[in-house]
Amino acid sequence: MTKLLQILLFPGLLFLLAYATTMEFIDRKLYARLQSRQGPPWYQPIADFFKLIGKKTLIPAEANQRMFRAIPLFSLTAVATAFLYIPVWGRQAVVSFEGDMVVVLYLLALPALSSFLAGWYSRSLYATVGATRVLTQMFSYEVPLFLSVLAPTLLSGTWSLSGNMAFFSRHPLLVLLNLPAMVSMLISVQCKLERTPFDAPEAETEIVSGPLVEYGGRYLAFFHVAKDCEVTVLLSMFAALFLPFSMGTPWVDFLLYLLKTGLLLSLTCLVRAVTARLRINQIVSFCWRYLLPPALLQVVLNLMVRGWIL
Amino acid sequence: MKLIEKAVEWGTRRSPWIIHFNAGACNGCDIEVVDAMTPRFDLERAGIIKQGSPRHADVLVCTGAVSLQIRDRLVQIYEQMPDPKFVVAVGACACSGGIFKDCYCVEGGIDAVIPVDVYVPGCAVRPEALIAAITQLLEKLEDKEERGRLLAAQKVKKEALAAVRENGGAEYGE
């Protein structure tokens, strides 16, 4: 019973939705301030959501009706499930088992895939171009992301996020060893979230809005919520892996969690504000040339440290 | 149920996403529309975001007199937007046809083709006028009676549009 409440209310679904909404507001407000303007009021994401919920649903005649309706839910469900494995209240996640990091990584691959399918089943030219770009981009960031997420586990010897958090809380100095993977993951996370400079799949000035071009009304609202949740979940995962500093008291750790994710969000927002969009081929070559080597280096480094010191 | 309807109505007023469409303008008004989207005017304060796809948009910001070439496309774009949707005619040409009125290749103002909710005169309009127009539209929506009248007028026009298209579309091209 407590488990169910934890999954549905705190720190599960409800908290995720509330926090993701807040994160979107902070992101937009900060972005506006960086452009020296006032920015949206605090209720803006909520107003957008309700507006979209109330709009009439239009589905293109050529689109696959059933898939068109189901895909936004896939995306949201996968992200919300992944959040359960991430420690928020204290060092222990709601659910955890040996190897949950792999599950989380695969669940987090689903939003990109569903975005691809959304574009594909829309049967629209812009959507199809966007969908192929989503997939192309996915093939470039997934490898550095997986390597840099799994590299710290070579030190801790466990493939569970909660286990990693516990290990690195005991040995905080070892986090410094993971710096190359940290940088690599921070950039590939932004690539995964399709934020500027990696927003070629959306690129509203060239392909309107990519895979979501035919979506409107409540299905678009679900996609937006899924996107916000994805931002939150990925940043939380980053915080749990590379900034695993915790005091041991649950509420202090929770405050620390809010602080860490807030700082990470500000950092990614800064990157979004000061960069321009890269072309898709530039993204691919950037990921393979500059994100993969640090991640590989990290694997080698951690293996050596593991063999000689620990 | 009542609460959700209220929330939706509130949301509609607080987050009008606009799409800009040039129906045959000289580009003067278009530049002013783009001008209104700059950080200087900061339309995001009112929740206004410029969207690329008509399926995401609520307000169609339309410039220029409707030429025969663009007429069917304008109707198409309008019909791709999900309800509830609103149209703002920007500039003298969009309001009435302007200096292109009765030209051989011009249908007339925007309201000759699709229902228009707000007219913004000017050649070219100032960004302040455009912002005032959109905020006035939102204020109109706040008043229940006005809102009903607005939507009813849209419905009449839309039915007429559908009827014309059904009659072989002689008037609306092939």
Coordinates of N, CA and C in Angstrom, one line a residue, chain A residues 127-252:
Chain A
A127 N 7.0 15.8 -41.1 CA 7.0 14.8 -40.0 C 8.0 13.7 -40.3
T128 N 8.0 13.2 -41.6 CA 8.9 12.1 -41.9 C 10.3 12.6 -41.9
V129 N 10.6 13.8 -42.4 CA 12.0 14.3 -42.4 C 12.4 14.4 -40.9
G130 N 11.5 14.9 -40.1 CA 11.9 15.1 -38.6 C 12.1 13.7 -38.0
A131 N 11.3 12.7 -38.4 CA 11.4 11.4 -37.8 C 12.8 10.8 -38.1
T132 N 13.2 10.9 -39.4 CA 14.5 10.3 -39.8 C 15.6 11.0 -39.0
R133 N 15.4 12.3 -38.8 CA 16.5 13.1 -38.1 C 16.5 12.6 -36.6
V134 N 15.3 12.3 -36.0 CA 15.3 11.8 -34.6 C 16.1 10.6 -34.6
L135 N 15.9 9.7 -35.5 CA 16.6 8.4 -35.5 C 18.1 8.5 -35.7
T136 N 18.4 9.4 -36.7 CA 19.9 9.6 -37.0 C 20.6 10.2 -35.7
Q137 N 19.9 11.1 -35.1 CA 20.5 11.7 -33.9 C 20.6 10.7 -32.8
M138 N 19.6 9.8 -32.7 CA 19.6 8.8 -31.7 C 20.8 7.9 -31.8
F139 N 21.2 7.5 -33.1 CA 22.3 6.6 -33.3 C 23.6 7.3 -32.9
S140 N 23.6 8.7 -32.9 CA 24.9 9.3 -32.5 C 25.0 9.5 -31.0
Y141 N 24.0 9.8 -30.3 CA 24.2 10.1 -28.9 C 24.1 8.9 -28.0
E142 N 23.4 7.8 -28.4 CA 23.1 6.7 -27.5 C 24.4 6.0 -27.0
V143 N 25.4 5.9 -27.9 CA 26.6 5.2 -27.5 C 27.4 5.9 -26.5
P144 N 27.7 7.2 -26.7 CA 28.4 8.0 -25.7 C 27.6 8.0 -24.4
L145 N 26.3 8.1 -24.5 CA 25.5 8.2 -23.3 C 25.6 6.9 -22.5
F146 N 25.4 5.8 -23.1 CA 25.4 4.5 -22.4 C 26.8 4.3 -21.8
L147 N 27.8 4.6 -22.6 CA 29.2 4.4 -22.0 C 29.4 5.2 -20.8
S148 N 29.0 6.5 -20.9 CA 29.4 7.4 -19.8 C 28.5 7.1 -18.6
V149 N 27.3 6.6 -18.8 CA 26.5 6.2 -17.7 C 27.0 5.0 -17.0
L150 N 27.5 4.0 -17.8 CA 27.9 2.8 -17.2 C 29.4 2.8 -16.7
A151 N 30.1 3.8 -17.1 CA 31.5 3.9 -16.7 C 31.7 4.0 -15.2
P152 N 31.0 4.8 -14.5 CA 31.1 4.9 -13.0 C 30.8 3.6 -12.3
T153 N 30.0 2.8 -12.9 CA 29.7 1.5 -12.3 C 30.9 0.6 -12.2
L154 N 31.9 0.8 -13.0 CA 33.1 0.0 -12.9 C 33.8 0.2 -11.6
L155 N 33.6 1.4 -11.0 CA 34.2 1.6 -9.7 C 33.4 1.0 -8.6
S156 N 32.1 1.3 -8.7 CA 31.2 0.9 -7.6 C 30.9 -0.6 -7.7
G157 N 30.9 -1.2 -8.8 CA 30.7 -2.6 -8.9 C 29.2 -3.0 -8.8
T158 N 28.3 -2.0 -9.0 CA 26.9 -2.4 -9.0 C 26.2 -1.6 -10.1
W159 N 25.2 -2.3 -10.7 CA 24.4 -1.7 -11.8 C 23.1 -1.2 -11.3
S160 N 23.0 -0.7 -10.1 CA 21.8 -0.2 -9.7 C 22.0 1.3 -9.3
L161 N 21.1 2.2 -9.6 CA 21.3 3.6 -9.3 C 21.4 3.9 -7.8
S162 N 20.5 3.2 -7.1 CA 20.6 3.4 -5.6 C 21.9 2.9 -5.1
G163 N 22.4 1.8 -5.6 CA 23.7 1.2 -5.1 C 24.8 2.2 -5.4
N164 N 24.8 2.8 -6.6 CA 25.8 3.7 -7.0 C 25.8 4.9 -6.1
M165 N 24.6 5.4 -5.8 CA 24.5 6.6 -5.0 C 25.1 6.3 -3.6
A166 N 24.8 5.1 -3.1 CA 25.3 4.7 -1.8 C 26.8 4.6 -1.8
F167 N 27.3 4.0 -2.9 CA 28.8 3.8 -3.0 C 29.5 5.1 -3.0
F168 N 29.0 6.0 -3.9 CA 29.8 7.3 -4.1 C 29.5 8.2 -2.9
S169 N 28.5 8.0 -2.2 CA 28.3 8.8 -0.9 C 29.4 8.4 0.1
R170 N 29.7 7.2 0.0 CA 30.8 6.7 1.0 C 32.2 7.1 0.5
H171 N 32.4 7.2 -0.8 CA 33.7 7.6 -1.4 C 33.5 8.9 -2.3
P172 N 33.2 10.0 -1.7 CA 32.9 11.2 -2.5 C 34.0 11.6 -3.4
L173 N 35.3 11.4 -3.0 CA 36.4 11.9 -3.8 C 36.5 11.1 -5.1
L174 N 36.0 9.9 -5.2 CA 36.1 9.1 -6.4 C 35.3 9.7 -7.5
V175 N 34.3 10.6 -7.2 CA 33.5 11.3 -8.2 C 34.4 12.1 -9.1
L176 N 35.5 12.7 -8.5 CA 36.4 13.5 -9.3 C 37.0 12.7 -10.5
L177 N 37.1 11.4 -10.2 CA 37.7 10.5 -11.3 C 36.8 10.5 -12.5
N178 N 35.5 10.7 -12.3 CA 34.5 10.5 -13.4 C 34.3 11.7 -14.2
L179 N 35.2 12.7 -14.1 CA 35.0 14.0 -14.8 C 34.8 13.8 -16.3
P180 N 35.6 13.1 -17.0 CA 35.4 13.0 -18.5 C 34.0 12.4 -18.8
A181 N 33.6 11.4 -18.1 CA 32.3 10.8 -18.4 C 31.2 11.8 -18.0
M182 N 31.4 12.6 -17.0 CA 30.4 13.6 -16.6 C 30.2 14.6 -17.7
V183 N 31.3 15.1 -18.3 CA 31.2 16.1 -19.4 C 30.5 15.5 -20.6
S184 N 30.9 14.2 -20.9 CA 30.3 13.5 -22.0 C 28.8 13.3 -21.8
M185 N 28.4 12.9 -20.6 CA 27.0 12.7 -20.4 C 26.2 14.0 -20.4
L186 N 26.8 15.0 -19.8 CA 26.0 16.3 -19.8 C 25.7 16.8 -21.2
I187 N 26.6 16.6 -22.1 CA 26.4 17.0 -23.5 C 25.4 16.1 -24.2
S188 N 25.6 14.8 -24.0 CA 24.7 13.8 -24.7 C 23.3 13.9 -24.1
V189 N 23.2 14.3 -22.9 CA 21.8 14.5 -22.3 C 21.1 15.6 -23.1
Q190 N 21.8 16.7 -23.4 CA 21.2 17.7 -24.1 C 20.9 17.3 -25.5
C191 N 21.7 16.5 -26.1 CA 21.5 15.9 -27.4 C 20.2 15.0 -27.4
K192 N 20.1 14.3 -26.3 CA 18.9 13.4 -26.2 C 17.7 14.2 -26.0
L193 N 17.7 15.3 -25.3 CA 16.5 16.1 -25.1 C 16.2 17.0 -26.3
E194 N 17.0 16.9 -27.3 CA 16.8 17.7 -28.5 C 16.7 19.2 -28.2
R195 N 17.5 19.7 -27.3 CA 17.6 21.1 -27.0 C 18.7 21.7 -27.9
T196 N 18.5 23.0 -28.2 CA 19.5 23.8 -28.9 C 20.9 23.5 -28.2
P197 N 22.0 23.3 -28.9 CA 22.2 23.3 -30.3 C 21.9 22.0 -31.0
F198 N 21.3 21.1 -30.3 CA 21.0 19.8 -31.0 C 19.5 19.6 -31.3
D199 N 18.9 20.7 -31.7 CA 17.4 20.6 -32.0 C 17.1 20.4 -33.5
A200 N 18.0 19.8 -34.2 CA 17.8 19.6 -35.7 C 16.5 18.8 -35.9
P201 N 16.1 17.8 -35.1 CA 14.9 17.1 -35.4 C 13.6 18.0 -35.3
E202 N 13.7 19.0 -34.4 CA 12.5 19.9 -34.3 C 12.6 21.1 -35.3
A203 N 13.7 21.7 -35.3 CA 14.0 22.8 -36.2 C 12.8 23.5 -36.8
E204 N 12.2 24.4 -36.0 CA 10.9 24.9 -36.5 C 11.1 25.9 -37.7
T205 N 12.3 26.4 -37.9 CA 12.5 27.3 -39.0 C 12.7 26.5 -40.3
E206 N 13.0 25.2 -40.3 CA 13.2 24.5 -41.5 C 12.1 23.4 -41.7
I207 N 11.9 22.6 -40.7 CA 10.9 21.6 -40.9 C 9.7 21.7 -40.0
V208 N 9.3 23.0 -39.7 CA 8.1 23.4 -39.0 C 8.2 22.9 -37.5
S209 N 7.9 21.7 -37.1 CA 8.3 21.3 -35.8 C 8.6 19.8 -35.8
G210 N 9.1 19.3 -36.9 CA 9.6 17.9 -36.9 C 8.5 16.9 -36.8
P211 N 8.7 15.8 -36.0 CA 7.8 14.7 -36.0 C 6.4 15.1 -35.5
L212 N 6.3 16.2 -34.7 CA 5.0 16.5 -34.1 C 4.2 17.4 -34.9
V213 N 4.6 17.6 -36.2 CA 3.9 18.6 -37.0 C 2.4 18.4 -37.1
E214 N 2.0 17.2 -37.2 CA 0.6 16.9 -37.4 C -0.2 16.8 -36.1
Y215 N 0.5 16.8 -35.0 CA -0.1 16.6 -33.7 C -0.8 17.9 -33.2
G216 N -1.9 17.8 -32.6 CA -2.6 19.0 -32.0 C -3.4 18.5 -30.8
G217 N -4.0 19.5 -30.1 CA -4.9 19.2 -29.0 C -4.2 18.3 -27.9
R218 N -5.0 17.4 -27.4 CA -4.5 16.7 -26.2 C -3.3 15.8 -26.4
Y219 N -3.2 15.3 -27.7 CA -2.0 14.4 -27.9 C -0.8 15.2 -27.9
L220 N -0.8 16.5 -28.4 CA 0.4 17.3 -28.3 C 0.6 17.7 -26.9
A221 N -0.4 17.9 -26.1 CA -0.2 18.2 -24.7 C 0.5 17.0 -24.0
F222 N 0.1 15.8 -24.3 CA 0.8 14.6 -23.7 C 2.3 14.6 -24.1
F223 N 2.5 14.9 -25.4 CA 3.9 14.9 -25.8 C 4.7 16.0 -25.1
H224 N 4.1 17.2 -24.8 CA 4.8 18.2 -24.1 C 5.1 17.8 -22.7
V225 N 4.1 17.2 -22.0 CA 4.3 16.7 -20.7 C 5.4 15.7 -20.6
A226 N 5.4 14.7 -21.6 CA 6.4 13.7 -21.7 C 7.8 14.3 -21.8
K227 N 7.9 15.4 -22.6 CA 9.2 16.0 -22.9 C 9.7 16.7 -21.6
D228 N 8.8 17.4 -20.9 CA 9.2 18.0 -19.6 C 9.6 17.0 -18.6
C229 N 8.9 15.8 -18.5 CA 9.2 14.8 -17.6 C 10.6 14.2 -18.0
E230 N 10.8 14.1 -19.3 CA 12.1 13.5 -19.8 C 13.3 14.4 -19.3
V231 N 13.1 15.7 -19.4 CA 14.1 16.6 -18.9 C 14.4 16.3 -17.4
T232 N 13.3 16.3 -16.6 CA 13.5 16.1 -15.2 C 14.2 14.7 -14.9
V233 N 13.7 13.7 -15.6 CA 14.3 12.3 -15.3 C 15.7 12.3 -15.6
L234 N 16.1 12.8 -16.8 CA 17.5 12.7 -17.2 C 18.4 13.5 -16.3
L235 N 17.9 14.7 -15.9 CA 18.8 15.5 -15.0 C 18.9 14.9 -13.6
S236 N 17.8 14.2 -13.2 CA 17.8 13.5 -11.9 C 18.8 12.4 -12.0
M237 N 18.8 11.7 -13.1 CA 19.7 10.6 -13.2 C 21.1 11.1 -13.2
F238 N 21.4 12.2 -13.9 CA 22.7 12.8 -13.9 C 23.1 13.1 -12.5
A239 N 22.2 13.7 -11.8 CA 22.5 14.1 -10.4 C 22.8 12.9 -9.5
A240 N 22.0 11.8 -9.7 CA 22.2 10.6 -8.9 C 23.6 10.0 -9.2
L241 N 24.0 10.1 -10.4 CA 25.2 9.4 -10.8 C 26.5 10.2 -10.6
F242 N 26.5 11.4 -11.0 CA 27.7 12.2 -11.0 C 27.8 13.2 -9.9
L243 N 26.7 13.5 -9.2 CA 26.7 14.4 -8.1 C 26.0 13.7 -6.9
P244 N 26.6 12.5 -6.5 CA 25.9 11.7 -5.5 C 26.1 12.1 -4.1
F245 N 26.2 13.4 -3.8 CA 26.5 13.8 -2.4 C 25.2 13.9 -1.6
S246 N 25.2 13.1 -0.6 CA 24.0 13.1 0.3 C 24.4 13.0 1.7
M247 N 23.5 13.5 2.6 CA 23.8 13.5 4.0 C 23.3 12.3 4.8
G248 N 22.4 11.6 4.1 CA 21.8 10.4 4.8 C 20.4 10.7 5.4
T249 N 20.1 11.9 5.7 CA 18.7 12.3 6.2 C 17.9 12.5 4.9
P250 N 16.7 11.8 4.8 CA 15.9 11.9 3.6 C 15.6 13.3 3.2
W251 N 15.0 14.2 4.1 CA 14.6 15.5 3.7 C 15.7 16.4 3.3
V252 N 16.9 16.2 3.9 CA 18.1 17.0 3.5 C 18.5 16.6 2.1

